[in-house]
C-alpha angles and dihedrals in degrees: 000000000000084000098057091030114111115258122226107190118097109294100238138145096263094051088045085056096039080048084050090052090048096054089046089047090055096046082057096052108038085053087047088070076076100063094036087042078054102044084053102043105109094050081043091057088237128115120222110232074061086065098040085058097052099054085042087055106042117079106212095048089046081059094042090056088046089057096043094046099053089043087058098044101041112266091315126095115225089211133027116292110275082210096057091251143063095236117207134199106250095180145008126196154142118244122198121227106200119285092319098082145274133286122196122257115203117168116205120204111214112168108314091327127092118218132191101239083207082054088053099053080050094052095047083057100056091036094053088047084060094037090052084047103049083047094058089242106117 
């Protein structure tokens, strides 16, 4: 929700920026409940190659770990992309909504397709919910 909410302060290049941190950050840490479900799994009754699987099969976490991974090695992936593709970031802004403030627009290449990286936080969210659920966690 703090990531789709509107944002009030003044609408620069340094809080678009700071906007741009927020959503990475989130992709990091989002994609880091796989190495903590992993850490727990025994106590949690999952393997975790069972985990491993559900981020690889799922097409919006294999994005996210895309994301996240190219965040953590500087723009490069040490192995090949879960999601098929390296996806890239084509274009960053801040996009006003009326007077009552700005929101940032960030669009993600991944492939021939064109994502909102605001729409893929949104979709991790709701793919770790069914992944949690499949695996008897939530």
């Amino acid at each position: 929700d703090k990531l789709l909410a509107l944002r009030t302060d003044a609408q620069s290049s340094e809080a678009i920026h700071a906007a741009r941190h927020q959503l990475h950050s989130f992709y990091i840490q989002a994609y880091g409940l796989k190495d903590a479900l992993k850490a727990d799994c025994l106590s949690l009754g999952v393997k975790p190659e069972d985990i491993e699987t559900a981020v690889s099969n799922d097409a919006s976490l294999a994005l996210l770990a895309d994301l996240a991974n190219l965040d953590k090695h500087g723009n490069v992936l040490s192995k090949s992309p879960r999601s098929g593709f390296v996806p890239k970031i084509a274009k960053m802004s801040g996009v006003s909504d009326s007077d009552s403030g700005w929101r940032l627009s960030i669009t993600i290449k991944h492939g021939s397709r064109s994502l909102d990286g605001l729409g893929v936080a949104r979709d991790a969210i709701d793919a770790w919910r069914r992944a949690l659920t499949a695996l008897g966690l939530l």
